[in-house]
Amino acid sequence: MAVRGAAIDVAFSAGALPAVDEALTIEARDGRRMLAEVQAHLDERTVRALALESTTGLARGARVVANGAPVLVPVGEATLGRLLDATGRIGDGRGELPADTPRRPIHRTPPALAEQTGASKIFATGVKAIDLLTPIAQGGKAALFGGAGVGKTVLVMELIHAMAEDYSGVSIFAGVGERSREGHEMLNDMATSRVLDRAVLVYGQMNEPPGARWRAPMTALTVAEYFRDERHMNVLLLVDNIFRFVQAGAEVSGLLGRAPSRVGYQPTLASEVAALQERIASVGAASITAIEAVYVPADDFTDPAVTTISTHVDSMVVLSRAMAAEGMYPAIDPISSSSVLLDPLVVGEEHVRVATETRRAIAHFQELRDVISLLGVEELSAEDRRLVSRARRLQRFLTQPFVVTEAFTGMKGRSVATADTIAGCRAILNGECDDWNESSLYMVGDIEEARAKERDSRTKTRVPA
């Protein structure tokens, strides 16, 4: 046996070699047992495997046993409220799962196309910018694209809170390559908000080997598939961060000796992403709805990992660093974000009309930014000044305070119905708010709250006779 980091070469003395993706149990000399997964056959007696746990202390000569099946992880009601790692071990310190807990392999073929059902029912989030401009389908896939520090994780956590009361299914959260601190915060927040009882947390954290980070989404998806297929329940799958899954795959590819492809990524990038994404589907009356955070390296949206992931999603929510710098939270870019669900046949004529006019007004304002910064808004035509004024108000109205940031901002979080969001944007586009202070529309819920805020501000500034 040879050990090169997380890559392990295992020689078998006799018999057929274990199949690719089959699990191996390695018995170290100190008594520790660790899991590995076969990745390639090197010759008639030797396989190259990937360790799913740390190989520190592992030496040549260790005994290896083929498990005869892929990695098996616990699924079912016993996992609700628990935290698992990529191999299915419990990581929350609350004792082991019952011995009769069912287990399922992490590798599985996607549902046949004939078995899948279309995703056209809207999945309301309570976040104004998402529900108006990039509606999410129940049983669909949505991705939150953004660079470092623009609010992806906060938005994912807010979606968990916003959907906890209205969503009747099960939530599966996969933390892939994230910080240990974020994992503890997520666990504590979900326990405090009483969401944890209907959720399963799966972590392959930043300090773990690439194999654990690479397989954590597969483990989470296996748990989700059990609830969909055998309990016929709707499942919400949240992944933070799917880019780390791709990054771990690139590390694994290098350890296995494969030649790198474009920008240093693994040559199997497209097939690895597809193997994960194609398993997220609706079958019969039950569905898996996926919301995935995607880190954009160096804010480069042409990165191969970003473009590959984007081909599999129905809704693209793009987070803008410029908007975050201006304090427009959530920093969702209304121009770059898109959704195949924004169709009159799905959301209705009025929704599409208001969303299109909102996007057009903000796009026109962005085109005029350079002129305004050089010459001032006074040099614009009366029509352009009116459009700029309304676009700025629309931008502010699409902000809202989040429940998960109440402790930092002191502002109570808001969840807004889609109809109220459409009504508010329609009022701004029709000029009903042209004489309002822009601050009255900033960080509010619906238009009625903004109206009350404007009324209060006028009362305070009125000079007594």
Coordinates of C-alpha atoms in Angstrom, one line a residue:
M1 CA 0.0 0.0 0.0
A2 CA 1.2 3.5 -0.8
V3 CA -0.2 6.8 0.8
R4 CA 0.1 10.1 -1.0
G5 CA -1.9 12.6 1.0
A6 CA -5.6 11.6 0.5
A7 CA -4.7 9.2 -2.4
I8 CA -4.1 5.6 -1.3
D9 CA -2.9 2.7 -3.5
V10 CA -4.2 -0.6 -2.2
A11 CA -2.9 -4.0 -3.3
F12 CA -5.3 -7.0 -3.0
S13 CA -3.8 -10.5 -2.8
A14 CA -6.5 -12.5 -4.6
G15 CA -9.9 -12.3 -6.1
A16 CA -11.8 -9.7 -8.1
L17 CA -10.9 -6.1 -7.4
P18 CA -13.6 -3.9 -5.8
A19 CA -15.5 -1.7 -8.3
V20 CA -15.0 2.0 -8.8
D21 CA -17.0 4.0 -6.2
E22 CA -17.0 1.0 -3.8
A23 CA -16.1 1.7 -0.2
L24 CA -13.0 0.4 1.5
T25 CA -12.5 0.1 5.3
I26 CA -8.8 0.7 6.3
E27 CA -7.7 -0.6 9.7
A28 CA -4.8 1.4 10.9
R29 CA -2.3 0.0 13.4
D30 CA -3.5 2.3 16.2
G31 CA -7.0 0.7 15.9
R32 CA -8.6 3.5 14.0
R33 CA -10.9 2.6 11.1
M34 CA -11.3 5.0 8.2
L35 CA -13.3 5.0 5.0
A36 CA -11.9 5.3 1.5
E37 CA -13.5 5.1 -2.0
V38 CA -12.1 3.3 -5.0
Q39 CA -11.4 5.7 -7.9
A40 CA -9.4 3.7 -10.4
H41 CA -7.9 0.3 -11.2
L42 CA -4.2 0.6 -11.7
D43 CA -3.5 -3.1 -12.6
E44 CA -4.9 -6.5 -12.0
R45 CA -4.2 -6.4 -8.3
T46 CA -4.0 -2.7 -7.3
V47 CA -6.6 0.1 -7.0
R48 CA -6.2 3.8 -6.3
A49 CA -8.6 5.0 -3.6
L50 CA -9.6 8.3 -2.1
A51 CA -9.6 8.7 1.7
L52 CA -12.7 10.4 3.1
E53 CA -11.0 11.0 6.4
S54 CA -7.6 12.2 7.5
T55 CA -4.8 9.8 6.7
T56 CA -2.5 11.1 9.5
G57 CA -0.7 8.2 11.1
L58 CA -1.7 5.7 8.3
A59 CA 1.3 3.5 7.3
R60 CA 2.1 0.9 4.7
G61 CA 0.9 -2.6 5.6
A62 CA -2.4 -1.6 7.0
R63 CA -5.2 -4.1 6.5
V64 CA -7.9 -3.1 4.0
V65 CA -11.4 -4.7 3.6
A66 CA -13.7 -4.1 0.6
N67 CA -17.2 -3.3 1.8
G68 CA -18.9 -4.7 -1.3
A69 CA -21.0 -1.5 -1.7
P70 CA -20.6 2.3 -2.0
V71 CA -20.4 4.4 1.2
L72 CA -23.7 3.9 3.1
V73 CA -25.1 6.8 5.1
P74 CA -28.0 6.9 7.5
V75 CA -31.3 8.3 6.3
G76 CA -34.9 8.8 7.6
E77 CA -36.6 10.4 10.5
A78 CA -33.8 9.5 12.9
T79 CA -31.5 12.0 11.1
L80 CA -33.9 14.9 11.6
G81 CA -32.3 17.5 13.9
R82 CA -28.9 15.9 13.6
L83 CA -25.5 16.8 12.1
L84 CA -23.7 14.3 9.9
D85 CA -20.4 14.3 8.2
A86 CA -19.8 13.1 4.6
T87 CA -19.4 9.4 5.8
G88 CA -22.6 9.5 7.8
R89 CA -21.0 9.8 11.2
I90 CA -22.7 11.9 13.8
G91 CA -21.0 15.2 14.6
D92 CA -23.2 17.0 17.0
G93 CA -22.1 15.2 20.2
R94 CA -25.7 14.0 21.0
G95 CA -25.1 10.3 20.8
E96 CA -25.3 7.8 18.1
L97 CA -28.4 7.0 15.9
P98 CA -30.5 4.0 16.6
A99 CA -29.1 0.7 15.4
D100 CA -32.1 0.2 13.1
T101 CA -31.7 3.5 11.2
P102 CA -31.9 2.7 7.5
R103 CA -28.8 3.4 5.3
R104 CA -28.5 4.1 1.6
P105 CA -25.6 4.4 -0.8
I106 CA -24.4 7.9 -1.7
H107 CA -24.1 6.9 -5.4
R108 CA -27.4 6.6 -7.3
T109 CA -28.6 7.1 -10.9
P110 CA -31.0 10.1 -11.5
P111 CA -34.7 9.4 -11.9
A112 CA -35.6 8.4 -15.4
L113 CA -36.9 11.3 -17.5
A114 CA -40.3 9.6 -17.9
E115 CA -40.7 9.5 -14.1
Q116 CA -39.8 13.2 -13.6
T117 CA -42.5 15.9 -13.3
G118 CA -42.2 19.4 -14.5
A119 CA -41.5 22.3 -12.1
S120 CA -43.9 25.2 -12.5
K121 CA -45.3 25.8 -9.0
I122 CA -43.7 29.0 -7.6
F123 CA -41.7 28.6 -4.4
A124 CA -42.4 31.9 -2.5
T125 CA -39.4 33.0 -0.4
G126 CA -40.6 36.3 1.1
V127 CA -37.5 38.1 -0.3
K128 CA -38.8 40.8 -2.6
A129 CA -36.0 40.9 -5.2
I130 CA -36.1 37.1 -5.6
D131 CA -39.9 36.7 -5.8
L132 CA -40.3 39.6 -8.3
L133 CA -37.3 39.2 -10.6
T134 CA -36.0 35.6 -10.2
P135 CA -38.9 33.4 -9.0
I136 CA -37.9 29.9 -7.9
A137 CA -39.8 26.8 -8.9
Q138 CA -40.8 24.1 -6.4
G139 CA -38.8 21.2 -7.6
G140 CA -36.4 23.4 -9.5
K141 CA -32.8 24.6 -8.9
A142 CA -31.7 28.1 -8.0
A143 CA -28.2 29.4 -7.6
L144 CA -26.9 32.4 -5.7
F145 CA -23.8 33.6 -7.5
G146 CA -21.5 36.1 -5.9
G147 CA -17.9 36.8 -4.9
A148 CA -16.5 36.8 -1.3
G149 CA -18.3 39.0 1.2
V150 CA -21.4 40.0 -0.8
G151 CA -24.0 38.1 1.3
K152 CA -24.5 34.5 -0.1
T153 CA -24.5 32.7 3.3
V154 CA -26.7 35.4 4.9
L155 CA -29.2 35.0 2.1
V156 CA -29.2 31.2 2.4
M157 CA -29.7 31.5 6.2
E158 CA -32.6 34.0 5.6
L159 CA -34.2 31.6 3.2
I160 CA -34.1 28.9 5.8
H161 CA -35.8 31.2 8.3
A162 CA -38.3 32.6 5.8
M163 CA -39.5 29.1 4.7
A164 CA -39.5 27.4 8.1
E165 CA -43.1 28.4 9.0
D166 CA -44.7 28.1 5.5
Y167 CA -42.8 25.1 4.2
S168 CA -44.3 21.8 5.2
G169 CA -41.5 19.5 4.1
V170 CA -38.0 18.7 5.3
S171 CA -34.9 20.9 4.9
I172 CA -31.5 19.4 4.2
F173 CA -28.5 21.7 4.6
A174 CA -25.1 20.8 3.1
G175 CA -22.2 22.8 4.2
V176 CA -19.4 22.2 1.7
G177 CA -15.9 23.6 2.4
E178 CA -17.2 26.3 4.7
R179 CA -15.6 27.6 7.9
S180 CA -16.2 25.6 11.2
R181 CA -17.4 28.8 12.8
E182 CA -20.2 29.1 10.2
G183 CA -21.2 25.5 10.9
H184 CA -21.5 26.2 14.6
E185 CA -23.5 29.4 14.0
M186 CA -25.8 27.6 11.6
L187 CA -26.5 24.8 14.1
N188 CA -27.1 27.2 17.0
D189 CA -29.4 29.5 14.9
M190 CA -31.5 26.6 13.6
A191 CA -31.9 25.3 17.1
T192 CA -32.8 28.7 18.5
S193 CA -35.4 29.3 15.8
R194 CA -36.9 25.8 16.2
V195 CA -36.2 24.9 12.6
L196 CA -33.7 22.1 13.5
D197 CA -36.4 19.5 14.2
R198 CA -37.4 19.4 10.6
A199 CA -33.8 19.7 9.1
V200 CA -30.8 17.6 8.6
L201 CA -27.3 19.2 8.5
V202 CA -24.4 17.6 6.5
Y203 CA -21.0 19.1 6.7
G204 CA -17.7 18.6 4.9
Q205 CA -15.9 21.6 6.3
M206 CA -12.8 23.5 5.1
N207 CA -10.4 21.7 7.4
E208 CA -11.4 18.3 6.2
P209 CA -9.7 16.3 3.4
P210 CA -10.8 16.9 -0.2
G211 CA -12.7 13.6 -0.3
A212 CA -15.0 14.6 2.5
R213 CA -15.8 18.0 0.9
W214 CA -16.3 16.2 -2.5
R215 CA -18.8 13.7 -1.2
A216 CA -20.7 15.9 1.3
P217 CA -23.3 17.0 -1.3
M218 CA -23.8 13.4 -2.3
T219 CA -24.5 12.5 1.3
A220 CA -27.0 15.3 1.7
L221 CA -28.7 14.4 -1.6
T222 CA -29.0 10.8 -0.5
V223 CA -30.9 11.9 2.6
A224 CA -33.1 14.1 0.5
E225 CA -33.9 11.4 -2.0
Y226 CA -35.0 9.1 0.9
F227 CA -37.6 11.6 2.1
R228 CA -38.7 12.3 -1.5
D229 CA -39.0 8.7 -2.7
E230 CA -39.9 6.6 0.4
R231 CA -41.7 9.2 2.5
H232 CA -43.2 11.2 -0.5
M233 CA -42.3 14.5 1.2
N234 CA -41.2 17.8 -0.4
V235 CA -37.6 18.5 0.4
L236 CA -35.7 21.8 0.4
L237 CA -32.0 21.2 -0.3
L238 CA -29.6 24.1 0.6
V239 CA -26.0 23.9 -0.4
D240 CA -23.4 26.4 0.7
N241 CA -21.1 26.4 -1.2
I242 CA -21.3 24.3 -4.4
F243 CA -18.1 25.9 -5.8
R244 CA -16.2 24.2 -3.0
F245 CA -17.6 20.9 -4.3
V246 CA -16.0 21.7 -7.7
Q247 CA -12.8 22.9 -6.0
A248 CA -12.6 19.6 -4.0
G249 CA -13.0 17.7 -7.2
A250 CA -10.1 19.6 -8.7
E251 CA -7.9 18.6 -5.7
V252 CA -9.0 15.0 -6.0
S253 CA -8.2 15.0 -9.7
G254 CA -4.7 16.2 -9.1
L255 CA -4.2 13.6 -6.4
L256 CA -5.3 10.9 -8.8
G257 CA -2.7 12.1 -11.4
R258 CA -5.1 13.4 -14.0
A259 CA -3.9 16.2 -16.3
P260 CA -5.7 19.5 -15.5
S261 CA -8.1 21.1 -18.0
R262 CA -9.1 24.7 -18.6
V263 CA -7.9 27.2 -15.9
G264 CA -6.6 24.2 -13.9
Y265 CA -9.9 22.5 -13.3
Q266 CA -10.4 18.8 -13.5
P267 CA -11.1 17.3 -17.0
T268 CA -14.2 15.7 -15.5
L269 CA -15.8 19.0 -14.3
A270 CA -18.9 18.8 -16.5
S271 CA -19.7 15.2 -15.7
E272 CA -19.2 15.6 -11.9
V273 CA -21.5 18.6 -11.7
A274 CA -24.1 16.8 -13.9
A275 CA -24.0 13.7 -11.7
L276 CA -25.0 15.8 -8.8
Q277 CA -27.4 18.2 -10.4
E278 CA -29.4 15.6 -12.4
R279 CA -30.4 13.8 -9.2
I280 CA -32.3 17.0 -8.1
A281 CA -35.7 16.4 -9.6
S282 CA -39.5 16.1 -8.9
V283 CA -40.9 12.5 -8.9
G284 CA -44.6 12.1 -8.7
A285 CA -46.1 14.5 -6.1
A286 CA -42.8 15.0 -4.2
S287 CA -40.0 17.2 -5.1
I288 CA -36.5 18.3 -4.2
T289 CA -36.0 22.1 -4.5
A290 CA -32.4 23.1 -4.5
I291 CA -31.0 26.5 -3.5
E292 CA -27.2 26.6 -4.0
A293 CA -24.7 29.3 -3.1
V294 CA -21.9 29.6 -5.7
Y295 CA -18.7 31.4 -4.9
V296 CA -17.5 33.4 -8.0
P297 CA -13.6 33.5 -7.8
A298 CA -12.3 37.0 -8.3
D299 CA -15.8 38.1 -9.4
D300 CA -15.2 36.4 -12.7
F301 CA -18.5 35.1 -14.0
T302 CA -16.7 33.5 -17.0
D303 CA -14.9 31.0 -14.7
P304 CA -15.4 27.4 -16.0
A305 CA -16.9 26.2 -12.7
V306 CA -19.4 29.1 -12.6
T307 CA -20.5 28.6 -16.2
T308 CA -20.8 24.8 -15.8
I309 CA -23.0 25.2 -12.7
S310 CA -25.2 27.9 -14.3
T311 CA -26.2 25.5 -17.2
H312 CA -28.1 23.3 -14.7
V313 CA -30.2 25.9 -12.8
D314 CA -33.6 27.4 -13.5
S315 CA -33.1 30.6 -11.5
M316 CA -29.9 32.7 -11.3
V317 CA -29.6 35.1 -8.4
V318 CA -26.5 37.3 -9.0
L319 CA -25.2 39.2 -6.1
S320 CA -23.4 42.5 -6.9
R321 CA -20.4 43.8 -5.1
A322 CA -21.2 47.4 -6.2
M323 CA -24.7 47.1 -4.7
A324 CA -23.3 45.7 -1.5
A325 CA -20.9 48.6 -1.3
E326 CA -23.9 51.0 -1.5
G327 CA -25.7 49.2 1.3
M328 CA -28.4 47.8 -0.9
Y329 CA -29.1 44.5 0.9
P330 CA -29.8 41.9 -0.3
A331 CA -27.3 42.9 -3.0
I332 CA -29.2 41.2 -5.8
D333 CA -28.4 42.6 -9.3
P334 CA -31.7 43.0 -11.0
I335 CA -30.1 43.1 -14.5
S336 CA -27.9 40.0 -14.3
S337 CA -30.3 37.9 -12.4
S338 CA -32.8 35.8 -14.4
S339 CA -35.3 32.9 -14.2
V340 CA -37.0 30.7 -16.7
L341 CA -40.1 30.9 -14.4
L342 CA -40.6 34.6 -15.2
D343 CA -43.1 33.8 -17.9
P344 CA -46.7 35.0 -18.3
L345 CA -48.0 31.4 -18.4
V346 CA -46.4 30.7 -15.0
V347 CA -46.5 33.9 -12.9
G348 CA -49.1 35.9 -14.9
E349 CA -49.0 38.9 -17.2
E350 CA -49.0 41.6 -14.4
H351 CA -46.0 40.0 -12.6
V352 CA -44.0 39.8 -15.8
R353 CA -44.9 43.4 -16.8
V354 CA -43.9 44.9 -13.5
A355 CA -40.7 42.9 -13.3
T356 CA -39.8 43.9 -16.9
E357 CA -40.5 47.6 -16.3
T358 CA -38.6 47.5 -13.0
R359 CA -35.6 45.9 -14.7
R360 CA -35.8 48.4 -17.7
A361 CA -35.9 51.4 -15.3
I362 CA -32.9 50.3 -13.3
A363 CA -30.9 49.4 -16.5
H364 CA -31.6 52.9 -17.9
F365 CA -30.4 54.4 -14.6
Q366 CA -27.2 52.4 -14.8
E367 CA -26.6 53.6 -18.4
L368 CA -26.9 57.2 -17.2
R369 CA -24.6 56.8 -14.2
D370 CA -21.5 58.1 -16.0
V371 CA -23.3 61.2 -17.3
I372 CA -24.7 61.9 -13.9
S373 CA -21.3 61.6 -12.2
L374 CA -19.7 64.0 -14.8
L375 CA -22.4 66.6 -15.4
G376 CA -25.0 66.1 -12.6
V377 CA -28.6 64.9 -12.8
E378 CA -29.7 68.5 -13.7
E379 CA -28.3 68.1 -17.2
L380 CA -30.6 65.2 -18.0
S381 CA -33.9 65.6 -19.8
A382 CA -37.1 65.8 -17.7
E383 CA -38.1 62.3 -18.8
D384 CA -34.7 60.9 -17.9
R385 CA -34.7 62.7 -14.5
R386 CA -38.1 61.1 -13.8
L387 CA -36.9 57.6 -14.8
V388 CA -33.7 58.0 -12.6
S389 CA -35.8 59.1 -9.7
R390 CA -38.1 56.1 -9.9
A391 CA -35.2 53.7 -10.5
R392 CA -33.5 54.9 -7.4
R393 CA -36.7 54.4 -5.4
L394 CA -37.2 50.9 -6.9
Q395 CA -33.6 49.9 -5.8
R396 CA -34.3 51.0 -2.3
F397 CA -37.7 49.4 -2.2
L398 CA -36.2 46.0 -3.2
T399 CA -34.0 46.1 0.0
Q400 CA -35.4 44.6 3.2
P401 CA -34.1 43.8 6.7
F402 CA -33.5 40.1 7.4
V403 CA -34.4 38.0 10.5
V404 CA -30.8 36.6 10.7
T405 CA -29.3 40.1 10.9
E406 CA -31.6 41.5 13.6
A407 CA -28.9 41.2 16.2
F408 CA -26.5 43.3 14.1
T409 CA -28.8 45.9 12.6
G410 CA -31.5 46.2 15.3
M411 CA -34.1 46.1 12.6
K412 CA -36.9 43.5 12.7
G413 CA -36.8 41.2 9.7
R414 CA -39.5 41.3 7.0
S415 CA -41.1 38.7 4.8
V416 CA -43.1 40.1 2.0
A417 CA -45.8 38.4 -0.1
T418 CA -45.2 38.4 -3.8
A419 CA -48.5 40.3 -4.4
D420 CA -47.4 43.1 -2.0
T421 CA -44.0 43.3 -3.8
I422 CA -45.7 43.7 -7.2
A423 CA -48.1 46.3 -5.8
G424 CA -45.3 48.3 -4.3
C425 CA -43.2 48.3 -7.5
R426 CA -46.3 49.2 -9.6
A427 CA -47.0 52.2 -7.3
I428 CA -43.4 53.5 -7.8
L429 CA -43.5 52.9 -11.6
N430 CA -46.8 54.8 -11.8
G431 CA -45.3 57.8 -10.0
E432 CA -47.2 57.5 -6.8
C433 CA -44.0 57.9 -4.8
D434 CA -42.2 60.6 -6.9
D435 CA -42.4 63.2 -4.1
W436 CA -41.4 60.8 -1.3
N437 CA -38.0 60.8 0.4
E438 CA -35.9 57.9 -0.9
S439 CA -35.1 56.9 2.6
S440 CA -38.8 56.1 3.3
L441 CA -38.5 53.2 0.8
Y442 CA -35.2 51.8 2.2
M443 CA -35.2 48.7 4.4
V444 CA -39.0 48.3 4.6
G445 CA -41.4 45.5 3.9
D446 CA -44.4 46.4 1.8
I447 CA -45.4 49.8 0.3
E448 CA -47.8 50.5 3.2
E449 CA -44.9 50.4 5.6
A450 CA -43.0 52.8 3.4
R451 CA -46.1 55.1 3.2
A452 CA -46.3 55.2 7.0
K453 CA -42.6 55.9 7.3
E454 CA -43.0 58.8 4.8
R455 CA -45.9 60.1 6.7
D456 CA -44.0 60.0 10.0
S457 CA -41.0 61.8 8.4
R458 CA -43.2 64.6 7.1
T459 CA -44.8 65.0 10.5
K460 CA -41.4 65.3 12.2
T461 CA -40.1 67.9 9.7
R462 CA -43.3 70.0 9.6
V463 CA -42.6 73.5 11.1
P464 CA -45.3 74.7 13.5
A465 CA -47.2 77.8 12.4

